[in-house]
Short mmCIF file of C-alpha atoms and ligand atoms in Angstrom, two decimals:
data_model
loop_
_atom_site.label_atom_id
_atom_site.label_comp_id
_atom_site.label_asym_id
_atom_site.label_seq_id
_atom_site.Cartn_x
_atom_site.Cartn_y
_atom_site.Cartn_z
CA MET J 1 44.88 107.54 39.64
CA VAL J 2 46.13 104.13 38.56
CA VAL J 3 48.02 102.54 41.46
CA HIS J 4 50.82 100.02 41.27
CA SER J 5 49.25 96.53 40.96
CA ALA J 6 49.01 94.91 44.42
CA THR J 7 50.50 91.66 43.17
CA LEU J 8 53.55 93.32 41.65
CA GLN J 9 53.98 95.45 44.78
CA ILE J 10 54.17 92.50 47.17
CA ASN J 11 56.60 90.81 44.82
CA GLU J 12 58.91 93.79 45.16
CA ALA J 13 58.52 93.89 48.99
CA MET J 14 59.44 90.21 49.19
CA GLN J 15 62.46 90.66 46.90
CA ALA J 16 63.65 93.51 49.14
CA ARG J 17 63.33 91.30 52.25
CA ARG J 18 65.22 88.55 50.52
CA GLY J 19 67.88 91.07 49.47
CA ARG J 20 68.39 91.93 53.17
CA GLY J 21 68.99 88.24 53.86
CA GLU J 22 65.71 87.82 55.78
CA PRO J 23 63.83 84.53 55.29
CA VAL J 24 60.68 84.76 53.19
CA VAL J 25 57.82 82.49 52.21
CA HIS J 26 56.64 84.21 49.08
CA LEU J 27 52.99 83.34 48.56
CA GLY J 28 52.05 86.66 47.02
CA PHE J 29 52.74 86.42 43.32
CA GLY J 30 50.97 84.35 40.66
CA GLU J 31 54.02 83.56 38.58
CA ALA J 32 54.28 79.93 37.47
CA GLY J 33 57.80 79.52 38.95
CA LEU J 34 59.05 76.87 36.53
CA PRO J 35 61.83 76.90 33.91
CA VAL J 36 61.39 77.33 30.18
CA LEU J 37 60.98 74.03 28.38
CA PRO J 38 64.30 73.57 26.50
CA GLU J 39 62.56 72.75 23.20
CA VAL J 40 60.62 76.01 23.38
CA ALA J 41 63.77 77.96 24.20
CA GLU J 42 65.39 76.41 21.12
CA VAL J 43 62.54 77.59 18.89
CA LEU J 44 63.00 81.10 20.25
CA ARG J 45 66.77 80.95 19.64
CA GLN J 46 66.18 79.83 16.06
CA SER J 47 63.73 82.72 15.56
CA ALA J 48 66.00 85.54 16.69
CA ASP J 49 66.42 86.77 13.12
CA LEU J 50 62.69 87.39 12.69
CA ASN J 51 62.87 91.13 13.05
CA SER J 52 60.11 92.45 10.78
CA TYR J 53 56.81 93.74 11.99
CA GLY J 54 54.27 91.03 11.24
CA PRO J 55 50.53 91.31 10.63
CA VAL J 56 48.81 92.98 13.60
CA THR J 57 46.72 89.88 14.32
CA GLY J 58 49.67 87.48 14.32
CA ASP J 59 50.73 85.67 11.16
CA PRO J 60 48.35 83.17 9.53
CA HIS J 61 50.37 80.17 10.77
CA VAL J 62 50.26 81.08 14.45
CA ARG J 63 46.59 81.99 14.17
CA ALA J 64 45.96 78.56 12.65
CA SER J 65 47.90 76.92 15.49
CA ALA J 66 45.78 78.72 18.10
CA ALA J 67 42.62 77.76 16.20
CA GLY J 68 43.75 74.12 16.26
CA TYR J 69 44.60 74.36 19.97
CA LEU J 70 41.12 75.67 20.79
CA THR J 71 39.37 73.25 18.43
CA ARG J 72 41.11 70.29 20.11
CA ARG J 73 39.71 71.64 23.40
CA GLY J 74 36.15 71.52 22.09
CA ILE J 75 35.85 75.12 20.81
CA ALA J 76 35.69 74.91 17.01
CA THR J 77 37.77 77.86 15.80
CA GLU J 78 39.17 79.13 12.50
CA ALA J 79 42.36 81.16 12.18
CA PRO J 80 40.61 84.51 11.42
CA GLN J 81 38.90 84.35 14.82
CA VAL J 82 42.23 84.62 16.67
CA LEU J 83 44.18 87.73 17.67
CA PHE J 84 47.61 87.61 19.33
CA ALA J 85 49.05 90.19 21.71
CA PRO J 86 51.93 90.68 24.17
CA GLY J 87 50.01 89.02 27.00
CA SER J 88 46.32 88.45 27.56
CA LYS J 89 46.33 91.46 29.91
CA ALA J 90 46.71 93.68 26.84
CA LEU J 91 43.82 91.89 25.17
CA LEU J 92 41.60 92.30 28.22
CA PHE J 93 42.41 95.99 28.17
CA ALA J 94 41.61 96.20 24.45
CA LEU J 95 38.28 94.47 25.15
CA MET J 96 37.50 96.93 27.94
CA THR J 97 38.19 99.86 25.61
CA THR J 98 36.17 98.33 22.78
CA LEU J 99 33.10 96.69 24.33
CA PRO J 100 30.39 99.08 25.47
CA GLY J 101 28.87 99.10 28.95
CA ASP J 102 29.97 98.54 32.52
CA VAL J 103 31.55 95.35 33.84
CA VAL J 104 30.12 92.66 36.07
CA LEU J 105 32.91 91.10 38.12
CA PRO J 106 32.78 88.07 40.37
CA THR J 107 33.94 89.06 43.86
CA PRO J 108 36.71 88.26 44.55
CA SER J 109 38.35 88.29 41.13
CA TRP J 110 41.78 88.97 39.64
CA VAL J 111 43.07 92.43 40.60
CA THR J 112 43.57 93.67 37.06
CA TYR J 113 39.94 93.53 35.90
CA ALA J 114 38.70 96.26 38.25
CA ALA J 115 41.82 98.36 37.63
CA GLN J 116 41.33 98.14 33.86
CA ALA J 117 37.62 98.95 34.24
CA ALA J 118 38.58 102.10 36.15
CA MET J 119 41.15 103.05 33.50
CA THR J 120 38.57 102.70 30.73
CA GLY J 121 35.88 104.66 32.59
CA LYS J 122 33.69 101.68 33.39
CA GLU J 123 31.75 101.04 36.56
CA VAL J 124 32.16 97.67 38.25
CA VAL J 125 29.11 95.68 39.31
CA PRO J 126 30.53 93.32 41.97
CA VAL J 127 28.66 90.06 42.46
CA PRO J 128 29.81 87.53 45.09
CA ILE J 129 31.00 84.13 43.90
CA PRO J 130 29.03 80.98 44.82
CA ALA J 131 29.91 78.95 47.92
CA GLY J 132 31.50 76.14 45.93
CA CYS J 133 33.73 77.86 43.38
CA GLY J 134 35.14 81.15 42.17
CA GLY J 135 35.51 82.79 38.78
CA VAL J 136 31.80 83.36 38.20
CA PRO J 137 29.12 85.51 39.82
CA ASP J 138 26.67 83.49 41.90
CA PRO J 139 23.84 82.87 39.39
CA GLU J 140 21.29 83.41 42.17
CA LEU J 141 22.65 86.90 42.83
CA LEU J 142 23.42 87.96 39.25
CA GLY J 143 19.90 88.89 38.12
CA PRO J 144 19.09 90.99 41.22
CA ALA J 145 22.53 92.68 41.03
CA LEU J 146 21.89 93.69 37.41
CA THR J 147 18.48 95.09 38.30
CA ALA J 148 19.92 97.06 41.23
CA ALA J 149 22.82 98.34 39.09
CA ARG J 150 20.47 99.58 36.37
CA ALA J 151 18.32 101.31 38.98
CA ASP J 152 21.50 103.14 40.04
CA GLY J 153 22.18 104.31 36.49
CA VAL J 154 24.91 101.74 35.82
CA ALA J 155 24.71 100.06 32.40
CA PRO J 156 26.16 96.53 32.60
CA GLY J 157 27.41 95.37 29.20
CA ILE J 158 30.09 92.76 30.02
CA VAL J 159 30.41 89.89 32.47
CA LEU J 160 33.94 88.68 33.07
CA LEU J 161 34.53 85.05 34.04
CA THR J 162 37.79 83.37 35.06
CA LEU J 163 37.76 79.66 34.22
CA PRO J 164 39.65 78.26 36.12
CA ASP J 165 39.91 81.00 38.65
CA ASN J 166 42.50 83.23 40.23
CA PRO J 167 42.26 83.87 43.25
CA THR J 168 40.39 80.76 44.42
CA GLY J 169 42.14 78.02 42.41
CA THR J 170 38.77 76.48 41.59
CA THR J 171 36.78 75.93 38.40
CA ALA J 172 33.07 76.64 38.12
CA ASP J 173 31.09 73.51 37.23
CA ALA J 174 29.27 73.16 33.90
CA GLN J 175 25.84 73.82 35.40
CA THR J 176 26.93 77.08 37.01
CA VAL J 177 28.64 78.31 33.84
CA LYS J 178 25.51 77.41 31.86
CA ARG J 179 23.26 79.32 34.24
CA VAL J 180 25.50 82.40 34.12
CA CYS J 181 25.58 82.23 30.29
CA GLU J 182 21.78 81.99 30.13
CA ILE J 183 21.40 85.08 32.28
CA ALA J 184 24.06 86.92 30.26
CA GLN J 185 22.20 86.09 27.06
CA GLU J 186 18.79 87.10 28.47
CA GLN J 187 20.23 90.38 29.75
CA GLY J 188 22.28 91.25 26.68
CA LEU J 189 25.72 90.95 28.29
CA VAL J 190 28.88 90.02 26.43
CA VAL J 191 30.73 87.19 28.18
CA VAL J 192 34.50 87.57 28.40
CA SER J 193 35.99 84.25 29.52
CA ASP J 194 39.56 84.45 30.79
CA GLU J 195 40.83 80.90 30.32
CA ILE J 196 44.53 81.46 30.92
CA TYR J 197 44.56 78.66 33.56
CA ARG J 198 42.57 76.18 31.49
CA ASP J 199 45.41 73.71 30.91
CA LEU J 200 46.26 73.76 34.63
CA ALA J 201 42.83 72.54 35.74
CA GLU J 202 42.89 69.13 37.34
CA GLN J 203 40.70 67.94 34.47
CA PRO J 204 41.18 70.43 31.62
CA GLN J 205 38.72 68.61 29.37
CA ALA J 206 36.02 69.12 32.02
CA VAL J 207 36.37 72.93 31.99
CA THR J 208 33.21 74.33 30.40
CA SER J 209 33.96 77.36 28.26
CA PRO J 210 31.08 79.76 27.66
CA ALA J 211 32.13 79.61 23.99
CA ALA J 212 30.92 75.98 23.96
CA LEU J 213 27.49 77.17 25.12
CA LEU J 214 27.01 80.50 23.32
CA ASP J 215 27.53 81.01 19.59
CA ASP J 216 27.79 84.75 19.83
CA HIS J 217 28.70 87.58 22.20
CA VAL J 218 31.43 85.57 23.89
CA VAL J 219 35.19 86.17 23.81
CA ILE J 220 37.89 83.86 25.17
CA THR J 221 41.29 85.10 26.28
CA GLY J 222 44.22 82.80 26.96
CA GLY J 223 47.97 82.59 26.76
CA LEU J 224 51.13 80.76 27.68
CA SER J 225 52.09 82.64 30.87
CA LYS J 226 50.76 80.01 33.25
CA SER J 227 50.68 76.58 31.59
CA LEU J 228 54.22 76.96 30.17
CA ALA J 229 55.48 79.45 32.77
CA LEU J 230 56.24 81.98 30.03
CA GLY J 231 54.86 85.10 31.74
CA GLY J 232 57.86 87.20 30.78
CA TRP J 233 57.57 86.23 27.14
CA ARG J 234 54.16 87.94 27.00
CA ILE J 235 52.23 85.59 24.68
CA GLY J 236 48.45 85.99 24.77
CA PHE J 237 45.57 85.44 22.40
CA ALA J 238 41.85 86.10 22.11
CA ARG J 239 39.12 84.27 20.21
CA THR J 240 36.08 86.10 18.88
CA PRO J 241 32.96 84.33 17.56
CA ALA J 242 32.54 83.50 13.85
CA THR J 243 29.55 85.83 13.52
CA PRO J 244 29.02 89.32 12.11
CA TRP J 245 29.27 90.65 15.69
CA GLY J 246 32.50 88.69 16.20
CA ASP J 247 33.93 89.96 12.91
CA GLU J 248 33.15 93.55 13.84
CA LEU J 249 34.70 93.10 17.30
CA MET J 250 37.83 91.58 15.74
CA HIS J 251 38.01 94.56 13.40
CA GLN J 252 37.87 96.97 16.33
CA LEU J 253 40.37 95.00 18.42
CA VAL J 254 42.78 94.97 15.50
CA GLY J 255 42.38 98.75 15.35
CA VAL J 256 43.38 99.07 19.03
CA ALA J 257 46.23 96.57 18.59
CA SER J 258 47.56 98.41 15.56
CA GLU J 259 47.84 101.64 17.55
CA VAL J 260 49.14 100.14 20.82
CA TRP J 261 51.36 97.10 20.28
CA SER J 262 51.51 96.61 16.47
CA CYS J 263 51.93 92.84 16.76
CA LEU J 264 53.13 90.13 19.12
CA ALA J 265 56.94 90.06 18.82
CA THR J 266 57.61 87.87 15.80
CA PRO J 267 60.03 85.46 17.56
CA MET J 268 57.32 84.95 20.17
CA GLN J 269 54.88 84.06 17.43
CA ALA J 270 57.24 81.26 16.41
CA ALA J 271 57.38 80.02 20.02
CA ALA J 272 53.59 80.24 20.31
CA ARG J 273 53.13 78.28 17.13
CA PHE J 274 55.34 75.47 18.41
CA VAL J 275 53.54 75.29 21.78
CA LEU J 276 50.00 75.64 20.46
CA ASP J 277 50.46 72.72 18.08
CA ASP J 278 50.51 70.57 21.26
CA PRO J 279 53.64 68.48 20.55
CA ASP J 280 54.14 65.62 23.03
CA VAL J 281 57.02 67.36 24.78
CA VAL J 282 54.73 70.31 25.59
CA THR J 283 51.81 68.12 26.65
CA GLU J 284 54.12 66.22 29.00
CA ARG J 285 55.55 69.39 30.54
CA VAL J 286 52.08 70.86 31.07
CA ALA J 287 50.92 67.59 32.68
CA ALA J 288 53.95 67.55 35.02
CA SER J 289 53.38 71.23 35.90
CA ARG J 290 49.71 70.59 36.63
CA ARG J 291 50.61 67.70 38.96
CA LEU J 292 53.21 69.76 40.80
CA HIS J 293 51.04 72.87 41.16
CA LEU J 294 48.10 70.88 42.48
CA ALA J 295 50.16 68.75 44.87
CA VAL J 296 51.76 71.78 46.55
CA SER J 297 48.57 73.84 46.45
CA ARG J 298 46.67 71.02 48.15
CA ALA J 299 49.38 70.58 50.77
CA MET J 300 49.12 74.29 51.62
CA TYR J 301 45.32 74.05 51.62
CA GLU J 302 45.62 71.28 54.24
CA VAL J 303 47.83 73.52 56.38
CA PHE J 304 45.19 76.26 56.35
CA VAL J 305 42.30 73.91 57.00
CA GLU J 306 44.16 72.21 59.88
CA SER J 307 44.55 75.64 61.47
CA GLY J 308 40.78 76.08 61.50
CA ALA J 309 40.52 78.26 58.39
CA THR J 310 37.83 77.54 55.83
CA CYS J 311 38.76 77.26 52.16
CA ARG J 312 37.33 76.00 48.87
CA PRO J 313 39.38 72.91 47.94
CA PRO J 314 41.71 73.93 45.10
CA SER J 315 41.33 72.05 41.82
CA ALA J 316 43.33 74.18 39.39
CA ALA J 317 46.40 76.34 39.02
CA PHE J 318 48.38 77.25 42.16
CA TYR J 319 46.07 79.31 44.35
CA GLN J 320 44.06 78.96 47.52
CA TYR J 321 41.75 81.55 49.03
CA PRO J 322 41.47 80.73 52.76
CA ASP J 323 39.17 82.55 55.14
CA LEU J 324 40.95 83.05 58.49
CA GLU J 325 37.90 84.33 60.32
CA PRO J 326 38.23 81.51 62.91
CA LEU J 327 41.66 82.98 63.79
CA ARG J 328 40.34 86.54 64.18
CA ASP J 329 41.05 86.66 67.94
CA GLY J 330 44.65 85.70 67.30
CA PHE J 331 45.12 88.51 64.78
CA ALA J 332 43.25 90.92 67.07
CA ARG J 333 45.75 90.16 69.89
CA HIS J 334 48.35 91.76 67.63
CA GLY J 335 46.07 94.66 66.67
CA ALA J 336 45.27 93.29 63.19
CA HIS J 337 41.58 93.69 62.38
CA THR J 338 41.61 93.87 58.59
CA ALA J 339 42.97 91.64 55.85
CA ALA J 340 45.65 94.21 55.01
CA ALA J 341 46.78 94.47 58.66
CA ALA J 342 46.74 90.69 59.01
CA ALA J 343 48.81 90.29 55.83
CA ALA J 344 51.29 92.88 57.14
CA LEU J 345 51.52 90.96 60.42
CA LEU J 346 52.23 87.68 58.63
CA LEU J 347 54.95 89.41 56.63
CA ASP J 348 56.61 91.28 59.51
CA ARG J 349 56.47 88.51 62.11
CA HIS J 350 56.89 85.41 59.97
CA GLY J 351 58.18 86.54 56.56
CA ILE J 352 55.04 85.14 54.93
CA GLY J 353 53.75 87.17 51.99
CA VAL J 354 50.09 86.73 51.03
CA LEU J 355 47.70 89.15 49.36
CA PRO J 356 44.73 90.50 51.29
CA GLY J 357 41.35 89.70 49.75
CA ASP J 358 40.47 93.37 49.33
CA ALA J 359 43.07 93.52 46.54
CA PHE J 360 40.61 91.25 44.73
CA GLY J 361 37.56 93.35 45.54
CA ASP J 362 36.66 91.47 48.74
CA GLU J 363 35.56 93.22 51.95
CA PRO J 364 38.61 94.79 53.67
CA GLU J 365 37.51 93.54 57.12
CA ALA J 366 37.13 89.91 55.99
CA LEU J 367 40.23 87.89 56.88
CA ARG J 368 40.50 86.31 53.45
CA PHE J 369 43.75 86.06 51.50
CA ARG J 370 45.03 84.87 48.20
CA VAL J 371 47.81 82.37 48.68
CA ALA J 372 49.94 81.45 45.65
CA THR J 373 52.23 78.44 46.09
CA SER J 374 53.99 78.56 42.72
CA LEU J 375 57.15 80.33 43.90
CA LEU J 376 58.02 77.57 46.38
CA TYR J 377 59.68 75.22 43.89
CA GLY J 378 63.22 76.44 44.46
CA GLU J 379 65.85 77.35 41.91
CA GLY J 380 67.55 75.64 38.95
CA GLN J 381 67.71 71.86 39.32
CA GLN J 382 65.36 71.97 42.33
CA ARG J 383 62.51 73.06 40.08
CA LEU J 384 63.18 70.23 37.64
CA ASP J 385 63.32 67.76 40.54
CA ALA J 386 60.03 69.15 41.84
CA LEU J 387 58.47 68.58 38.43
CA THR J 388 59.29 64.89 38.53
CA SER J 389 58.79 64.24 42.25
CA ASP J 390 55.96 61.98 43.41
CA HIS J 391 55.69 63.94 46.66
CA PRO J 392 56.87 67.48 45.92
CA ALA J 393 55.42 68.91 49.14
CA HIS J 394 57.88 66.71 51.07
CA LEU J 395 60.97 67.98 49.25
CA PRO J 396 63.44 69.59 51.65
CA TRP J 397 63.23 73.00 49.93
CA ILE J 398 59.39 73.02 49.85
CA ALA J 399 58.35 71.41 53.14
CA PRO J 400 59.92 74.14 55.35
CA ALA J 401 57.67 76.77 53.73
CA LEU J 402 54.63 74.71 54.66
CA ASP J 403 56.01 74.34 58.19
CA THR J 404 56.56 78.09 58.51
CA VAL J 405 52.92 78.73 57.62
CA ARG J 406 51.75 75.93 59.94
CA HIS J 407 53.68 77.39 62.87
CA ALA J 408 52.53 80.93 62.18
CA LEU J 409 48.90 79.87 62.12
CA ARG J 410 49.31 77.78 65.29
CA GLU J 411 50.75 80.77 67.06
CA LEU J 412 47.70 82.81 66.07
CA ALA J 413 45.13 80.13 66.96
C1 PLP Y 1 43.25 85.56 35.72
C2 PLP Y 1 44.45 86.05 34.99
N1 PLP Y 1 44.32 86.50 33.73
C3 PLP Y 1 45.38 86.96 33.05
C4 PLP Y 1 46.64 87.01 33.62
C5 PLP Y 1 47.80 87.64 32.88
O1 PLP Y 1 48.10 87.00 31.79
P1 PLP Y 1 49.18 87.49 30.73
O2 PLP Y 1 50.50 87.15 31.27
O3 PLP Y 1 48.76 86.71 29.52
O4 PLP Y 1 48.99 88.96 30.53
C6 PLP Y 1 46.82 86.56 34.91
C7 PLP Y 1 48.16 86.64 35.53
O5 PLP Y 1 48.32 86.70 36.72
C8 PLP Y 1 45.70 86.06 35.61
O6 PLP Y 1 45.82 85.62 36.87
#
């Protein structure tokens, strides 16, 4: 059975609490929480009359824009290597249905990968992430995990990387990505690199894409849901290699696309084209968003670390993945011994919504949680003020959320 995605579920629980007038600190949903850039909204308005089905791949102009976008980020790409879809989630699903073999997932990793693997009849080979970063399997553990999986009759064919990562808010360093790519190549695995957070890394140009290291058997997925906060517009794209293997994969993906979504909505293609050409107004908005996300994420990280929790320092997007093991006695006093019970306690007692690590494939007993700070920026003008603030974590509509978490953790300590 396919269950309701954990992230969407907590979002609904928090909305219900809010609806009852109860205070909430919503740290459970990875939505970018910022307004649409007016210039992008204007492009969409101007495109409302585009009502024909377009080519399944996306029209040649928007494919060329995505190719330019990737090329400017160090991944030389031509338009025919790009496929658009209503969200990168759809593309990840198409890849799961198309690529043979089971899936190696870093643990923890984004909730949807394992769910999609299950839906497409694939086994998951979980491999813990390294101590320093998430989004990749620990290269030291990857080889032995593959050997053990094969001995169990599992046939790994894909390794999925998230660069930068959700849930940890970190980016694997170049050396680690290189090592994982070498193992993938030696072992005949296709690398799928989910780079939807790339432009929200502290140093986007320092993010090493596997596509810069491997000429073949590597696919990038990306989109505008995070960097431009356009999740509801559903704009995603994938890049396949310029090789016979890549051409064949593109052919198969287009087959899936043609039978499932037909094409990315044509007005959205116009919006994507505008954004992916990297006009200054977009570059500036993405830079301001990156600053805001990191400032608030780091402020929340400090709150957790002050409480005694351990956590990888966030360097991308709007996530932290604290380990509250040092507070275990405090949770136990309230009868909470698992991440799910601890998350329920934080919600019931303090109105704080976080996602337990087991939603990301982590051990249910470990007191690890994904914390997303991107819904703390307020409403309307507040969000615009947050985007331009030098100290957004001190703003009067953001600081109280940090205080609520600080007090809750103190009470548990
Ligand atoms: C790692 C990761 N990949 C993909 C997505 C979804 O992207 P899209 O909106 O393009 O489907 C998300 C959204 O939460 C994500 O965290």
